[in-house]
Short mmCIF file of C-alpha atoms in Angstrom, two decimals:
data_model
loop_
_atom_site.label_atom_id
_atom_site.label_comp_id
_atom_site.label_asym_id
_atom_site.label_seq_id
_atom_site.Cartn_x
_atom_site.Cartn_y
_atom_site.Cartn_z
CA MET G 1 78.27 153.29 133.45
CA THR G 2 76.55 151.90 130.27
CA GLN G 3 77.71 148.14 129.72
CA PHE G 4 79.65 147.73 126.80
CA THR G 5 78.77 144.55 125.36
CA ARG G 6 80.63 142.29 122.65
CA ARG G 7 77.93 143.68 119.86
CA HIS G 8 78.33 147.27 120.44
CA TRP G 9 82.22 146.83 120.14
CA LEU G 10 81.54 145.05 116.60
CA GLN G 11 79.28 148.07 115.67
CA SER G 12 81.65 150.42 116.46
CA ALA G 13 85.27 148.89 115.33
CA GLY G 14 86.38 148.94 112.12
CA GLY G 15 83.66 151.72 111.01
CA GLY G 16 81.09 149.02 111.87
CA PHE G 17 82.12 146.24 109.44
CA GLY G 18 81.60 143.49 112.02
CA ALA G 19 78.09 144.58 112.38
CA LEU G 20 77.66 144.46 108.89
CA ALA G 21 78.61 140.80 108.84
CA LEU G 22 76.39 140.16 111.73
CA ARG G 23 73.46 141.86 109.70
CA GLY G 24 74.29 139.76 106.89
CA LEU G 25 73.89 136.51 108.64
CA LEU G 26 70.66 137.53 110.17
CA HIS G 27 69.12 139.24 106.65
CA ASN G 28 66.83 136.57 106.09
CA ASP G 29 65.12 136.44 109.34
CA ALA G 30 65.01 140.02 109.62
CA ALA G 31 63.00 140.03 106.27
CA ARG G 32 60.31 138.08 107.64
CA GLY G 33 59.98 140.10 110.48
CA ALA G 34 58.98 143.23 108.21
CA ASP G 35 56.03 141.52 106.96
CA PRO G 36 53.07 143.74 108.33
CA SER G 37 50.39 140.94 107.20
CA ALA G 38 51.82 138.41 109.54
CA SER G 39 49.15 137.06 111.86
CA ARG G 40 51.62 136.31 114.29
CA ASP G 41 54.94 137.34 115.82
CA ALA G 42 57.06 135.16 113.61
CA ARG G 43 60.29 136.54 114.86
CA LEU G 44 59.72 134.75 117.93
CA GLN G 45 57.75 131.55 116.45
CA PRO G 46 58.37 131.48 112.72
CA LEU G 47 56.93 127.69 112.46
CA ALA G 48 53.97 128.21 114.81
CA SER G 49 50.88 126.52 113.55
CA GLN G 50 48.57 129.10 111.84
CA THR G 51 44.90 129.70 111.24
CA SER G 52 44.13 129.32 107.43
CA HIS G 53 42.13 131.88 105.60
CA TYR G 54 39.08 129.26 105.44
CA LEU G 55 38.48 125.77 106.34
CA GLY G 56 40.52 123.40 104.25
CA THR G 57 40.25 119.89 103.25
CA ALA G 58 43.89 118.94 103.61
CA LYS G 59 46.59 119.57 106.33
CA SER G 60 49.62 118.35 104.48
CA VAL G 61 50.94 117.71 101.19
CA ILE G 62 53.27 114.94 99.53
CA PHE G 63 54.68 115.86 96.23
CA LEU G 64 56.00 112.84 94.34
CA PHE G 65 58.13 114.62 91.91
CA MET G 66 59.01 112.53 88.94
CA TYR G 67 62.18 114.52 87.84
CA GLY G 68 63.24 114.87 84.09
CA GLY G 69 59.78 114.62 82.46
CA PRO G 70 57.57 111.51 82.83
CA SER G 71 55.93 110.89 79.25
CA HIS G 72 51.92 111.59 79.42
CA VAL G 73 51.48 109.72 76.42
CA ASP G 74 53.06 106.50 77.71
CA LEU G 75 51.82 106.47 81.18
CA LEU G 76 48.56 108.55 81.71
CA ASP G 77 47.14 109.71 78.14
CA GLU G 78 46.73 106.81 75.44
CA LYS G 79 46.79 108.40 72.07
CA THR G 80 45.50 105.71 69.58
CA GLU G 81 46.26 108.44 66.72
CA LEU G 82 50.08 107.98 67.39
CA ALA G 83 49.77 104.51 66.40
CA LYS G 84 48.24 105.24 62.97
CA TRP G 85 50.79 108.07 62.38
CA ASP G 86 53.44 106.16 63.65
CA GLY G 87 56.72 106.94 61.48
CA LYS G 88 55.05 109.91 59.77
CA PRO G 89 54.77 113.46 60.32
CA ILE G 90 52.22 115.11 62.47
CA PRO G 91 50.47 118.35 61.31
CA VAL G 92 50.70 120.15 65.03
CA PHE G 93 54.49 119.77 65.34
CA ARG G 94 56.42 122.84 65.73
CA SER G 95 60.15 122.87 65.17
CA GLU G 96 60.73 125.72 67.83
CA ASP G 97 59.78 123.36 70.39
CA ALA G 98 62.00 120.89 70.39
CA PHE G 99 64.89 121.18 72.78
CA MET G 100 67.27 118.47 71.09
CA GLY G 101 68.65 118.73 67.79
CA LYS G 102 67.78 115.11 67.32
CA THR G 103 63.97 115.58 67.61
CA LYS G 104 62.12 115.18 64.00
CA ASN G 105 58.73 115.54 63.16
CA VAL G 106 58.08 111.69 63.09
CA ALA G 107 55.11 110.30 65.05
CA MET G 108 56.16 107.65 67.61
CA LYS G 109 53.38 105.19 68.91
CA SER G 110 53.73 104.17 72.66
CA PRO G 111 55.63 100.86 73.47
CA TYR G 112 52.78 100.15 76.15
CA LEU G 113 49.31 99.05 76.50
CA PHE G 114 46.64 100.98 78.11
CA ARG G 115 43.80 99.55 80.37
CA ARG G 116 40.84 101.06 82.30
CA TYR G 117 40.99 100.55 85.72
CA GLY G 118 38.00 100.79 88.62
CA ASP G 119 34.48 102.11 88.75
CA SER G 120 35.82 105.35 86.90
CA GLY G 121 37.41 103.22 83.84
CA MET G 122 40.32 105.62 84.25
CA GLN G 123 43.18 104.73 81.54
CA ILE G 124 46.35 103.90 83.00
CA ALA G 125 49.56 102.31 81.37
CA GLU G 126 50.49 98.73 81.87
CA THR G 127 53.80 99.99 83.69
CA TYR G 128 51.81 101.09 86.79
CA PRO G 129 49.53 97.89 87.49
CA LEU G 130 49.79 98.55 91.40
CA LEU G 131 49.17 102.33 91.29
CA ALA G 132 46.28 101.43 89.14
CA GLN G 133 44.37 99.70 91.63
CA HIS G 134 43.84 103.06 93.24
CA ALA G 135 42.20 104.51 89.73
CA ASP G 136 39.26 105.54 91.75
CA ASP G 137 41.45 107.67 94.23
CA LEU G 138 43.05 109.64 91.42
CA CYS G 139 42.37 112.60 89.74
CA VAL G 140 44.40 112.53 86.45
CA VAL G 141 44.92 116.28 84.94
CA ARG G 142 45.77 115.81 81.30
CA SER G 143 45.48 119.17 80.44
CA MET G 144 48.82 120.75 82.13
CA TYR G 145 50.96 123.04 80.55
CA ALA G 146 54.27 125.31 81.28
CA GLU G 147 56.24 127.72 79.93
CA SER G 148 59.59 126.21 79.62
CA ASN G 149 61.15 123.02 77.76
CA ASN G 150 64.60 123.14 79.79
CA HIS G 151 64.70 121.32 82.95
CA GLY G 152 66.26 124.29 85.18
CA PRO G 153 63.63 126.72 84.31
CA ALA G 154 60.78 124.21 84.10
CA LEU G 155 61.85 123.06 87.71
CA PHE G 156 61.89 126.50 88.86
CA GLN G 157 58.57 126.81 87.73
CA MET G 158 57.01 123.78 89.20
CA ASN G 159 58.43 124.43 92.20
CA SER G 160 58.51 128.21 92.84
CA GLY G 161 55.69 129.65 90.19
CA PHE G 162 58.49 131.30 88.11
CA VAL G 163 61.09 130.27 85.68
CA GLN G 164 63.91 132.40 87.44
CA ALA G 165 65.79 131.51 90.44
CA GLY G 166 65.29 133.52 93.86
CA ARG G 167 61.54 132.81 94.68
CA PRO G 168 60.33 130.86 97.39
CA SER G 169 59.28 127.52 96.86
CA ILE G 170 55.56 126.17 97.26
CA GLY G 171 56.77 124.42 100.41
CA SER G 172 58.15 127.55 101.50
CA TRP G 173 54.81 129.29 100.67
CA VAL G 174 52.55 126.63 102.60
CA THR G 175 54.72 126.74 105.67
CA TYR G 176 54.76 130.81 105.91
CA GLY G 177 50.87 130.39 105.53
CA LEU G 178 50.20 127.68 107.89
CA GLY G 179 53.22 127.14 110.09
CA SER G 180 54.13 123.46 111.14
CA ASP G 181 51.94 121.12 113.40
CA SER G 182 55.13 119.59 114.79
CA GLU G 183 57.29 121.36 117.29
CA ASN G 184 60.19 119.15 117.05
CA LEU G 185 60.52 118.68 112.94
CA PRO G 186 60.92 120.95 110.33
CA GLY G 187 57.64 122.30 108.57
CA PHE G 188 59.02 121.40 104.92
CA VAL G 189 61.15 118.29 104.21
CA VAL G 190 62.76 117.05 101.19
CA LEU G 191 63.70 113.56 100.16
CA MET G 192 66.04 113.22 97.36
CA ASP G 193 66.67 110.06 94.94
CA HIS G 194 69.66 108.11 96.28
CA GLN G 195 71.51 108.94 92.92
CA GLY G 196 71.56 112.66 93.56
CA ALA G 197 69.91 115.97 93.55
CA PRO G 198 68.00 117.35 90.52
CA VAL G 199 69.07 120.13 88.42
CA ASN G 200 69.32 123.48 90.41
CA GLY G 201 69.92 121.40 93.54
CA ALA G 202 68.64 123.27 96.89
CA LEU G 203 67.29 126.22 95.02
CA ASN G 204 64.20 123.94 93.95
CA TRP G 205 63.37 123.72 97.65
CA SER G 206 64.72 127.35 98.54
CA ASN G 207 63.12 129.92 100.77
CA GLY G 208 64.02 132.62 98.48
CA PHE G 209 63.58 135.92 99.76
CA MET G 210 61.77 134.76 102.83
CA PRO G 211 63.47 133.87 106.09
CA ALA G 212 65.46 130.80 106.48
CA ALA G 213 62.85 129.16 108.71
CA PHE G 214 60.75 128.34 105.49
CA GLN G 215 63.53 126.72 103.48
CA GLY G 216 63.08 122.87 102.71
CA VAL G 217 65.10 120.67 104.88
CA PRO G 218 66.79 117.74 102.99
CA PHE G 219 66.41 114.43 105.14
CA ARG G 220 68.45 111.34 104.73
CA SER G 221 66.29 108.26 104.71
CA SER G 222 68.43 106.58 107.01
CA GLY G 223 71.00 106.98 109.97
CA GLU G 224 71.44 110.64 110.89
CA PRO G 225 68.41 112.41 109.11
CA ILE G 226 70.43 115.92 108.56
CA ALA G 227 74.16 116.43 108.32
CA TYR G 228 75.91 117.74 111.32
CA LEU G 229 72.77 117.51 113.55
CA THR G 230 74.40 115.10 115.85
CA PRO G 231 76.55 117.15 118.70
CA PRO G 232 80.44 115.84 118.86
CA LYS G 233 80.56 112.82 121.11
CA ASN G 234 82.43 114.81 124.08
CA VAL G 235 79.37 117.02 124.42
CA THR G 236 76.60 115.79 126.57
CA THR G 237 72.86 116.49 126.24
CA SER G 238 72.97 118.53 129.48
CA GLN G 239 76.00 120.64 128.01
CA GLN G 240 74.55 120.94 124.92
CA ARG G 241 71.36 122.32 126.74
CA ALA G 242 73.52 124.53 128.81
CA ARG G 243 75.08 126.22 125.95
CA LEU G 244 71.72 127.05 124.58
CA ASP G 245 70.37 128.45 127.69
CA LEU G 246 73.13 130.74 128.03
CA LEU G 247 73.03 131.96 124.24
CA ARG G 248 69.20 132.55 124.73
CA GLU G 249 69.86 134.55 127.90
CA TRP G 250 72.39 136.78 126.01
CA ASN G 251 70.24 137.16 122.90
CA THR G 252 67.02 137.64 125.19
CA ASP G 253 68.90 140.52 127.06
CA PHE G 254 69.95 142.33 123.87
CA ALA G 255 66.63 141.94 122.11
CA THR G 256 64.83 143.41 125.04
CA ALA G 257 67.29 146.33 125.15
CA ASN G 258 67.37 146.66 121.36
CA PRO G 259 63.98 145.92 120.05
CA ALA G 260 65.03 146.47 116.27
CA GLU G 261 67.41 143.63 116.46
CA SER G 262 64.08 141.19 116.96
CA ALA G 263 65.62 138.87 114.12
CA LEU G 264 67.83 137.25 117.21
CA ALA G 265 64.63 135.65 118.72
CA ALA G 266 63.91 133.81 115.56
CA ARG G 267 67.44 132.62 115.44
CA THR G 268 66.98 131.46 119.03
CA ALA G 269 63.84 129.67 118.21
CA SER G 270 65.74 128.01 114.94
CA TYR G 271 68.45 126.68 117.63
CA GLU G 272 65.74 125.59 120.01
CA LEU G 273 64.34 123.40 117.29
CA ALA G 274 67.47 121.79 116.16
CA PHE G 275 67.93 120.97 119.64
CA ARG G 276 64.88 118.95 119.68
CA MET G 277 65.31 117.48 116.41
CA GLN G 278 68.31 115.72 117.33
CA SER G 279 66.23 113.24 119.16
CA HIS G 280 62.48 113.49 117.34
CA ALA G 281 64.17 113.62 113.60
CA THR G 282 66.24 110.38 114.56
CA GLU G 283 63.20 108.55 115.53
CA CYS G 284 61.06 109.62 112.81
CA VAL G 285 63.71 108.03 110.11
CA ASP G 286 64.01 104.76 112.15
CA ILE G 287 61.64 102.79 110.22
CA SER G 288 62.96 99.53 112.00
CA ARG G 289 59.79 100.59 114.15
CA GLU G 290 57.33 99.77 111.15
CA THR G 291 55.97 96.19 110.96
CA ALA G 292 57.76 93.60 108.50
CA ALA G 293 54.36 93.76 106.50
CA THR G 294 54.70 97.46 106.22
CA GLN G 295 58.08 97.51 105.10
CA ALA G 296 57.55 94.61 102.66
CA ALA G 297 54.65 96.84 101.17
CA TYR G 298 56.60 99.55 100.51
CA GLY G 299 59.11 97.19 98.62
CA LEU G 300 61.75 97.88 101.05
CA ASN G 301 62.86 94.04 100.66
CA ASP G 302 63.40 94.51 96.97
CA GLN G 303 66.66 96.46 95.66
CA VAL G 304 64.69 98.20 92.71
CA THR G 305 62.22 99.74 94.86
CA SER G 306 63.66 99.76 98.39
CA HIS G 307 65.11 103.52 97.72
CA PHE G 308 62.08 105.19 96.67
CA GLY G 309 60.05 102.91 98.93
CA ARG G 310 61.77 104.15 101.94
CA ASN G 311 61.25 107.70 101.12
CA CYS G 312 57.50 106.90 100.55
CA LEU G 313 57.30 105.38 103.92
CA LEU G 314 59.44 108.12 105.47
CA ALA G 315 56.91 110.81 104.07
CA ARG G 316 54.06 108.57 105.78
CA ARG G 317 55.80 109.18 109.00
CA LEU G 318 56.41 112.73 108.37
CA VAL G 319 53.16 114.04 107.83
CA GLU G 320 51.83 111.63 110.68
CA ARG G 321 54.02 113.74 112.61
CA GLY G 322 52.85 117.28 111.83
CA VAL G 323 55.20 118.13 108.95
CA ARG G 324 53.23 120.42 106.43
CA PHE G 325 55.02 119.84 103.09
CA VAL G 326 57.17 116.91 102.10
CA GLN G 327 58.63 116.65 98.60
CA LEU G 328 60.09 113.36 97.35
CA TYR G 329 62.14 113.26 94.02
CA SER G 330 62.23 110.55 92.12
CA GLY G 331 65.33 110.58 89.35
CA GLY G 332 69.01 111.27 89.53
CA ASN G 333 71.06 114.13 88.83
CA GLU G 334 71.16 113.81 84.95
CA GLY G 335 70.28 111.69 82.05
CA PRO G 336 68.94 108.07 82.35
CA LYS G 337 69.07 108.19 86.12
CA ALA G 338 66.12 110.78 85.62
CA TRP G 339 62.79 110.38 83.82
CA ASP G 340 64.68 112.16 81.04
CA ALA G 341 64.07 109.69 78.11
CA HIS G 342 65.99 111.09 75.38
CA ASP G 343 67.70 107.78 74.19
CA ASP G 344 65.40 104.85 74.57
CA LEU G 345 61.92 105.78 76.63
CA LYS G 346 60.97 102.05 77.14
CA LYS G 347 64.11 101.31 78.78
CA ASN G 348 64.11 104.62 80.94
CA HIS G 349 60.29 104.20 81.79
CA ASP G 350 60.44 100.63 82.64
CA LEU G 351 63.08 101.39 85.19
CA HIS G 352 61.76 104.25 86.67
CA CYS G 353 57.86 102.87 86.82
CA LEU G 354 59.08 99.78 88.58
CA GLU G 355 61.09 101.51 91.11
CA THR G 356 58.04 103.63 91.86
CA ASP G 357 54.88 101.57 91.32
CA ARG G 358 54.80 99.70 94.44
CA PRO G 359 55.94 102.49 96.76
CA ILE G 360 53.29 104.95 95.51
CA ALA G 361 50.53 102.49 95.61
CA ALA G 362 51.63 101.32 99.18
CA LEU G 363 51.54 105.15 100.16
CA LEU G 364 48.19 105.59 99.23
CA SER G 365 46.97 102.42 100.85
CA ASP G 366 49.03 103.20 103.89
CA LEU G 367 47.56 106.88 104.08
CA LYS G 368 44.03 105.41 103.61
CA GLN G 369 44.24 102.74 106.15
CA ARG G 370 45.20 105.02 108.68
CA GLY G 371 42.66 107.59 108.12
CA LEU G 372 45.59 110.24 106.77
CA LEU G 373 44.30 110.21 103.11
CA ASP G 374 41.56 112.69 103.51
CA SER G 375 43.87 115.26 105.30
CA THR G 376 46.73 114.76 102.92
CA LEU G 377 46.86 115.68 99.37
CA VAL G 378 49.31 113.80 97.17
CA VAL G 379 50.69 115.50 93.78
CA TRP G 380 52.41 113.18 91.18
CA GLY G 381 54.22 114.69 88.35
CA GLY G 382 57.31 116.18 86.76
CA GLU G 383 58.12 119.56 85.20
CA PHE G 384 56.97 118.65 82.02
CA GLY G 385 55.86 115.86 79.64
CA ARG G 386 57.53 114.35 76.66
CA SER G 387 57.04 115.04 72.92
CA PRO G 388 54.69 112.68 70.66
CA VAL G 389 57.27 112.62 68.04
CA ALA G 390 60.58 110.68 68.09
CA GLU G 391 64.10 112.00 69.34
CA GLY G 392 66.90 109.73 67.83
CA GLY G 393 64.63 106.85 66.87
CA LYS G 394 63.48 105.54 70.27
CA GLY G 395 63.23 108.50 72.60
CA ARG G 396 61.18 111.54 73.37
CA ASP G 397 62.14 115.19 73.80
CA HIS G 398 61.18 117.43 76.50
CA HIS G 399 57.39 118.73 76.12
CA PRO G 400 55.64 121.54 78.06
CA ARG G 401 52.86 122.34 75.83
CA GLY G 402 50.85 119.26 77.22
CA PHE G 403 51.31 116.78 79.84
CA SER G 404 49.69 114.89 82.68
CA MET G 405 49.76 115.25 86.36
CA TRP G 406 47.54 113.78 88.80
CA LEU G 407 46.27 114.48 92.64
CA ALA G 408 44.57 112.19 95.38
CA GLY G 409 43.17 112.90 98.78
CA GLY G 410 42.99 115.88 100.37
CA GLY G 411 39.42 116.76 99.28
CA ILE G 412 40.31 116.18 95.56
CA LYS G 413 37.68 114.44 93.43
CA GLY G 414 38.73 110.78 92.82
CA GLY G 415 38.04 108.61 89.68
CA LEU G 416 38.46 111.93 87.79
CA THR G 417 40.27 112.61 84.31
CA TYR G 418 40.24 116.40 83.62
CA GLY G 419 41.14 117.92 80.37
CA ALA G 420 42.50 116.88 77.37
CA THR G 421 45.39 117.19 75.25
CA ASP G 422 44.99 117.26 71.22
CA GLU G 423 44.65 113.93 69.30
CA PHE G 424 48.48 113.40 69.40
CA GLY G 425 49.07 114.60 72.84
CA TYR G 426 50.83 117.82 71.63
CA ASN G 427 49.02 120.87 73.07
CA ALA G 428 46.69 120.91 75.93
CA VAL G 429 43.60 121.98 74.32
CA GLU G 430 40.52 121.38 76.80
CA ASN G 431 40.25 122.88 80.40
CA ARG G 432 43.61 123.80 80.25
CA VAL G 433 45.64 124.08 83.90
CA SER G 434 48.46 126.21 83.86
CA VAL G 435 51.29 125.78 86.76
CA PRO G 436 49.92 128.72 88.73
CA ASP G 437 46.36 127.24 88.40
CA LEU G 438 47.83 123.98 90.00
CA HIS G 439 49.61 126.10 92.85
CA ALA G 440 46.34 127.96 93.42
CA THR G 441 44.44 124.86 93.97
CA ILE G 442 46.86 123.14 96.04
CA LEU G 443 46.85 125.94 98.51
CA HIS G 444 43.02 126.11 98.37
CA VAL G 445 42.55 122.69 99.60
CA LEU G 446 45.01 123.68 102.50
CA GLY G 447 42.59 126.61 103.35
CA LEU G 448 44.93 129.20 101.98
CA ASN G 449 43.71 131.98 99.23
CA HIS G 450 46.59 132.15 97.01
CA GLU G 451 45.45 135.90 96.18
CA GLN G 452 45.57 136.73 100.09
CA LEU G 453 48.54 134.96 100.90
CA THR G 454 51.47 137.69 100.26
CA PHE G 455 54.88 138.37 101.66
CA ARG G 456 56.31 141.81 101.40
CA HIS G 457 59.65 142.18 99.89
CA SER G 458 61.61 145.12 98.20
CA GLY G 459 58.49 147.30 98.95
CA ARG G 460 55.74 145.32 96.94
CA ASP G 461 53.58 142.22 98.21
CA TYR G 462 54.57 138.85 96.54
CA ARG G 463 52.68 135.75 95.98
CA LEU G 464 53.20 132.29 94.55
CA THR G 465 50.85 132.89 91.79
CA ASP G 466 51.79 136.43 91.28
CA VAL G 467 49.12 137.98 89.01
CA HIS G 468 48.18 134.47 87.55
CA GLY G 469 46.35 131.31 88.72
CA GLU G 470 42.62 130.21 89.43
CA VAL G 471 41.53 127.52 91.33
CA VAL G 472 40.32 124.62 89.48
CA THR G 473 37.07 123.87 91.25
CA ASP G 474 36.20 121.12 89.04
CA LEU G 475 38.93 118.87 90.82
CA LEU G 476 37.41 119.36 94.43
CA ALA G 477 35.22 116.80 96.00
#
C-alpha cells in the first residue's frame, strides 16, 4: 500500500488549495532551480562558492551608500564658475530638471573650500579631511549620470539597474554569480542607518525574481544581529538540532520520491544556514573583540560617529569572514536625516560628512593594513547629486544629470579623477558613466562578465545591465 503523506493529503484535499499555498511559499526557490545556465545545483547549495567567468581582482564589495544625494559640487567636483555666477542665472539650467518648486535658476556657490591632496593632487572639500588623506587610493568619477530625479526610482536604479521595483539588486546578482565564501553567514548583508531605512525599504536589497537565498539580509550592528534568529530560551541547541535533522529527513525523503519538488532542498539548506548563523552571526557583530585603538579609530567613542563607525567596522569583519557584498546606508529615512539638502545644504552636509569622514577613513586604513583592500572593492555614492542652482536660498535640489562617486581597492586605479561635468557641474560631458556602466565595472573586477551573468525568468534571460552598460576600463589598475 502506498504511504499517504501529509503533503499528498494537502494536494488532494479541498481541490488542492493546500498545495497551492505550499507552492506559493516555495515559489522563489523553484524559480532559481529553473535556470539552465547555473554552474551548480543551486537547489541544494544556493550560496556555494562559484567559479567566476575569469580571474577577478576583487572578492567582495563594500558599498557605502550616502542616501539622499550628496552634493558633488560641494564635496568632490569644485566649480569656481559657481562663485563667479553666484546669484545669477546659468545658461545650462532646464526648468524640467527641477524636482521641487522652490528651485530657481540662480547659481549658488559652494560654502566649502577645496584643497589638493596626495601625490595625485586630487581635489576634495574641507568637509572630508580624513578621507582626503586617502586621495591616492581613490578613483573619483565625476561624470556619473542617472535617469530619475526622484529618490524612489533613483534608488531602484542605483541598486538594481532599473527605475521600477521588482528586479534583483546588485548584491543579489553578485551572490548569484559568485556564491559566498562563508558557510555560516549570508552572502549579502545590509547595514542601515540608525535613524531608519531609506525610501523603498527592503525593496532596495530585494532578490526580485531570484530565490530568497540571494536577498540582502539586514544586520543589526549590536545585540542580536537578526531579529528572531535566537531560538526561545526553553529550546536547547540539541533540541534545535534534532528538529532540523527530522525536518531534513522528511524533506529529503519527499524530494527523493518527487524530484520535481527539488525546491525543498534549497529550503532545507536555508534552515541549516540559519542554525549556523545563531552562533556565528552573533560572534561577527561582537566588536568588543576589537582593540580599543581600533574602536577609537572608527569613532566609536564619539556619539556623532559611533553609529556609522560601528557599521564600517562591522563591514570589515563581514568581508573578513567571507561575506560577498555589504551595503551600508548613511542617512535616515527622510529629509535632513538623509543627505537630502533641500533647505540648508551646509547644515546638512556638515553633519553627514562629520558622521562619515572618520569611519570611512578608518575603514580604508584598516582594510589596507590587513591586506584586504586589494581584494575588497569599496564604492561610495548616492542615488544622484545636487543641483548647482539654489533651492529656497540655501539648499540644493535633486540632480541626476551629472554627479560624483568614488571607488577604491579591488583592482581600481587609485589617485585618478575620471570624467567631468560642465563648468557649472550641471551635465556630465566628458567620459560619461551611466549606472549600467558602473554596474558592469563592479561585476568585472569581481570576475563576472555582465553580459554573460544572466537569470532566466518568464521565458527570457535577464541581466543586471539589461541591454546597456560597458566596463569602464580606464578605471582599472
